[in-house]
CSV table of C-alpha atoms and ligand atoms in Angstrom, one decimal:
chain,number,residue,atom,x,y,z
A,1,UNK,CA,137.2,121.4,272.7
A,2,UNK,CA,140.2,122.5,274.2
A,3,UNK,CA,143.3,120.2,275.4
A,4,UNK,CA,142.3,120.2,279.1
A,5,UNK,CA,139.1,119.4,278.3
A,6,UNK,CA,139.7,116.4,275.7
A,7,UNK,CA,142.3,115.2,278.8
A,8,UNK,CA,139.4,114.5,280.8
A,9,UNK,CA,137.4,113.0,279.1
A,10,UNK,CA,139.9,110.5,277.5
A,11,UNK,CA,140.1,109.8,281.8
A,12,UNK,CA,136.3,109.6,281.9
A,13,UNK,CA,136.1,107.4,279.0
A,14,UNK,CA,139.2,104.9,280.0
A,15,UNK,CA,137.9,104.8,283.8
A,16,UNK,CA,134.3,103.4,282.2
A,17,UNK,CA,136.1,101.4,279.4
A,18,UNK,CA,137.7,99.4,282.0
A,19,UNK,CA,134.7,99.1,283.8
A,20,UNK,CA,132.4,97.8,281.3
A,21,UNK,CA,135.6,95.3,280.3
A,22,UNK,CA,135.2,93.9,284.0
A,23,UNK,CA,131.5,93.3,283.6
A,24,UNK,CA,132.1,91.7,280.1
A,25,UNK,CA,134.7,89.0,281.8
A,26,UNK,CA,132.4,88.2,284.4
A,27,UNK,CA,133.2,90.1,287.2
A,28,UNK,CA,132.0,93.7,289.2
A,29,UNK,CA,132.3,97.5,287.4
A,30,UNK,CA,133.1,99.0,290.5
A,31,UNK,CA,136.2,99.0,292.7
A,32,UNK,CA,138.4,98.4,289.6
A,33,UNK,CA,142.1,99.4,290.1
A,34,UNK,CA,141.5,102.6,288.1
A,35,UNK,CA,139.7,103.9,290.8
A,36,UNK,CA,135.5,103.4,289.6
A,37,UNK,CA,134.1,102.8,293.6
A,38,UNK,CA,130.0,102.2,293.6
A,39,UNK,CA,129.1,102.8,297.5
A,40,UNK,CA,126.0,100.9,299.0
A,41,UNK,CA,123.6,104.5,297.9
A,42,UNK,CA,125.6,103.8,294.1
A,43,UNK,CA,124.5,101.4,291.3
A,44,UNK,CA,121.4,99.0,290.9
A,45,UNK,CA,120.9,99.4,295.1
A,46,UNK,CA,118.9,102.2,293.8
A,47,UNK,CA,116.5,99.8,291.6
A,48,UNK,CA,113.7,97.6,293.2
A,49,UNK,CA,114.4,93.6,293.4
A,50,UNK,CA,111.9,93.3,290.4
A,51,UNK,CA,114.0,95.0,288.2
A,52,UNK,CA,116.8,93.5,289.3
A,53,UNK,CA,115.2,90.0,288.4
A,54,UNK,CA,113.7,91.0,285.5
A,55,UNK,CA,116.9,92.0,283.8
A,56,UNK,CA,120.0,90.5,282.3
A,57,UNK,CA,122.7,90.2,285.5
A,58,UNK,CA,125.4,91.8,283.4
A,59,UNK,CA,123.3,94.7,283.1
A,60,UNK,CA,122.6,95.1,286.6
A,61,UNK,CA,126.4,94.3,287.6
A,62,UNK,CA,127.3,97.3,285.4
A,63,UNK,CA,125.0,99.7,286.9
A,64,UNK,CA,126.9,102.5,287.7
A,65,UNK,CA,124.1,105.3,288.3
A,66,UNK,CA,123.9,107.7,291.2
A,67,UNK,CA,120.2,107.4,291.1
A,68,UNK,CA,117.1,105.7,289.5
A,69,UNK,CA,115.2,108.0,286.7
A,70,UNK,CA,113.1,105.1,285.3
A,71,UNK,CA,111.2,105.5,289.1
A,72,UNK,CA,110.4,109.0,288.6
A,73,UNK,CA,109.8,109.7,284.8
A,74,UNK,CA,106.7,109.1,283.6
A,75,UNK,CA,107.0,106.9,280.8
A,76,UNK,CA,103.8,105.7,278.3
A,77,UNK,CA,103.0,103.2,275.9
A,78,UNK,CA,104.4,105.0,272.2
A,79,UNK,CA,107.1,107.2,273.8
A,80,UNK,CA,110.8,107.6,272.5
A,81,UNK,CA,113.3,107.4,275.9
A,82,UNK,CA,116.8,108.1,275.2
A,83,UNK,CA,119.5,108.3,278.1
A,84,UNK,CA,122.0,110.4,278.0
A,85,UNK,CA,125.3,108.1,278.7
A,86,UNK,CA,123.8,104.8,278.9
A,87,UNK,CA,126.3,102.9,280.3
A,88,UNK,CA,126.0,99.0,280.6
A,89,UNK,CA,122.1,99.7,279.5
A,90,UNK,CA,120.0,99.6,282.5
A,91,UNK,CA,117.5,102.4,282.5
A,92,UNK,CA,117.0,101.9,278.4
A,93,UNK,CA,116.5,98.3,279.2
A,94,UNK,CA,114.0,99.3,282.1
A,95,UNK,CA,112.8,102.2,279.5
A,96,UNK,CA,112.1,100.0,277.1
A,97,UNK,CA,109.8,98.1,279.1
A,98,UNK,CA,107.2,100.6,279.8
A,99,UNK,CA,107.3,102.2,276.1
A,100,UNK,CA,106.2,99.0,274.6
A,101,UNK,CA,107.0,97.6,271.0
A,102,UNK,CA,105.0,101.0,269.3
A,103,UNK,CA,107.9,103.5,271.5
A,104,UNK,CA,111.7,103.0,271.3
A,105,UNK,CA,114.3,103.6,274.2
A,106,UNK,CA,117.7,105.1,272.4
A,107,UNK,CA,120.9,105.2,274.9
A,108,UNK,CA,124.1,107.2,273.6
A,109,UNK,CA,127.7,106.3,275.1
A,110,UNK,CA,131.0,107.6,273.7
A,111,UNK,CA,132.4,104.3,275.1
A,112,UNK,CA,132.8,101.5,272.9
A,113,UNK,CA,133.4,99.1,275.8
A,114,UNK,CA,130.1,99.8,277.1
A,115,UNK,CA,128.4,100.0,274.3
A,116,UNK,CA,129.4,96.5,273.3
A,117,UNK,CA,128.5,95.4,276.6
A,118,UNK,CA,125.3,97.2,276.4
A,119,UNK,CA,123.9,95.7,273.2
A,120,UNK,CA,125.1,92.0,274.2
A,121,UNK,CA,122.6,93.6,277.4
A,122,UNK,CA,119.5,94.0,274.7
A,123,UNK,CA,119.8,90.7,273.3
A,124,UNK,CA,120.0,89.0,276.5
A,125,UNK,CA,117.2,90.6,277.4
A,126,UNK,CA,115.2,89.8,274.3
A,127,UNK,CA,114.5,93.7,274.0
A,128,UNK,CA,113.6,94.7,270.2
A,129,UNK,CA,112.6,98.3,270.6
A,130,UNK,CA,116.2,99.6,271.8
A,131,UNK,CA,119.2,101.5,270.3
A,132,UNK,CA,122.4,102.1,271.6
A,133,UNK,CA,124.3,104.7,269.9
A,134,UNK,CA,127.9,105.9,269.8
A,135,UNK,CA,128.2,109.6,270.6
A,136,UNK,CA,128.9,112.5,273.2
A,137,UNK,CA,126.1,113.8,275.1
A,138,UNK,CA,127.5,117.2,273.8
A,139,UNK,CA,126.2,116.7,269.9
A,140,UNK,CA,123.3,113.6,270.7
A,141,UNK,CA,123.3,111.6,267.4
A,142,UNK,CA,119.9,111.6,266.6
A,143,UNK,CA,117.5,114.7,264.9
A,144,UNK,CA,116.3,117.0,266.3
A,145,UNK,CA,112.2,116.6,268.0
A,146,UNK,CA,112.6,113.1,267.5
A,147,UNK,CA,112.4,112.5,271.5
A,148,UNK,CA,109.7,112.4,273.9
A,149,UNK,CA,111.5,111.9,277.4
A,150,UNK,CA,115.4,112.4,277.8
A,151,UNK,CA,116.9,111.0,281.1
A,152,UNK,CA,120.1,110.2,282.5
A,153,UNK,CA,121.8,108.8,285.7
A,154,UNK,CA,125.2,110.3,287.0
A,155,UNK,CA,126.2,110.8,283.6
A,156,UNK,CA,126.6,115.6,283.1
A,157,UNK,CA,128.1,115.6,286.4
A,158,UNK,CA,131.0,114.1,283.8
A,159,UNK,CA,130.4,116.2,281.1
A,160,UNK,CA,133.1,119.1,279.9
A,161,UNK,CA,130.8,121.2,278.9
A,162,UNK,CA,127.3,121.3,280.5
A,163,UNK,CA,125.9,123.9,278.6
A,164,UNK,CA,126.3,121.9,275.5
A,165,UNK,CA,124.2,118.5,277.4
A,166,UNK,CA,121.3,120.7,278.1
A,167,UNK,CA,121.2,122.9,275.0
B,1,LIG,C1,128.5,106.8,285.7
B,1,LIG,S1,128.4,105.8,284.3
B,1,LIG,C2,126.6,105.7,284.2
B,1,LIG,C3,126.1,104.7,283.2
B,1,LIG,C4,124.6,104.5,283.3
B,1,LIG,N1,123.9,105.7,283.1
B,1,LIG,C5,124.2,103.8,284.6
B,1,LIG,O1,123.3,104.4,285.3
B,1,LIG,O2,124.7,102.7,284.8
B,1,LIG,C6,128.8,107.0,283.0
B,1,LIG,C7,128.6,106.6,281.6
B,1,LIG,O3,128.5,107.8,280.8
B,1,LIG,C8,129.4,107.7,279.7
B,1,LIG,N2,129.8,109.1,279.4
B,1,LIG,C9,130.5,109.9,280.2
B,1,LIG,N3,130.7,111.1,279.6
B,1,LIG,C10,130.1,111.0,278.4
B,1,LIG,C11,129.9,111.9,277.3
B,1,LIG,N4,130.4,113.2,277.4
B,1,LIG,N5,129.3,111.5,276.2
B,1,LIG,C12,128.8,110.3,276.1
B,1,LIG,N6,128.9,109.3,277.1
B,1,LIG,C13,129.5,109.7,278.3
B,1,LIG,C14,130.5,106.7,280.1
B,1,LIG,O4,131.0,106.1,279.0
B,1,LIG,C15,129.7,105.8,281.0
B,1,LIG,O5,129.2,104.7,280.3
């Protein structure tokens, strides 16, 4: 990875470190003086009431997606999920859910912040069949074939090098 490159993503990572810290002490990701802003179409607005219910309010306040993938993918009872930049944990919470104790939802974040935040997230949710996993999208920690469904909400529009994500 070239300078420029590792530049901005030390600026991706910071912006969603800070974020995830804000969440941890109780208050909003968004609108944080580094400049995160989560607009009305932004964040768990996306996700049904039931979900929001359903799920830890820490997770939900650090929802920081651009869309909903856990409404659209087709998940079954067995399947292994991972999301690609899983954030405060939502969609491998949500994931998780519809797998079932036999499947496993996997999330991988490069930041520790929301990691942290992310497997506090799992506990409080009572969730047994999740993983949260420090990495870059770019080299996904985990062997090859060993996924059946790979999502992930407003996460490559962030990536330095896209080809790498969906190789
Ligand atoms: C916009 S937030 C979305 C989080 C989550 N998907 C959600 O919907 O709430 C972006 C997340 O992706 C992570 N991220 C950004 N670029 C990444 C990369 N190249 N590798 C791993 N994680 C990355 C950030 O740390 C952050 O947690």
């Amino acid at each position: 990875m070239d300078e420029q490159a590792a530049d901005l993503r030390e600026v991706v990572r910071a912006k969603y470190a800070a974020a995830a810290s804000a969440v941890s002490a109780g208050g909003t990701a968004c609108c944080d003086p580094q400049g995160i802003e989560v607009g009305e179409n932004f964040g768990a607005t996306l996700y049904a009431t039931s979900d929001h219910t359903e799920l830890p309010a820490e997770a939900v306040a650090a929802s920081l997606g651009c869309g909903n993938p856990t409404a659209v993918a087709e998940l079954r009872e067995g399947e292994r999920v991972l999301d690609l930049g899983s954030g405060g944990g939502i969609d491998v919470l949500l994931s998780a859910r519809r797998v079932g104790p036999t499947g496993k939802a996997y999330g991988v974040d490069m930041t520790d912040e929301m990691l942290a935040l992310a497997r506090e997230n799992a506990a409080r949710a009572g969730a047994t069949n999740v993983e949260f996993l420090k990495g870059a999208i770019e080299a996904i920690p985990l062997p090859a074939d060993s996924i059946d469904v790979v999502i992930s909400n407003c996460v490559i529009n962030l990536s330095v090098d896209k080809s790498a994500v969906f190789a």
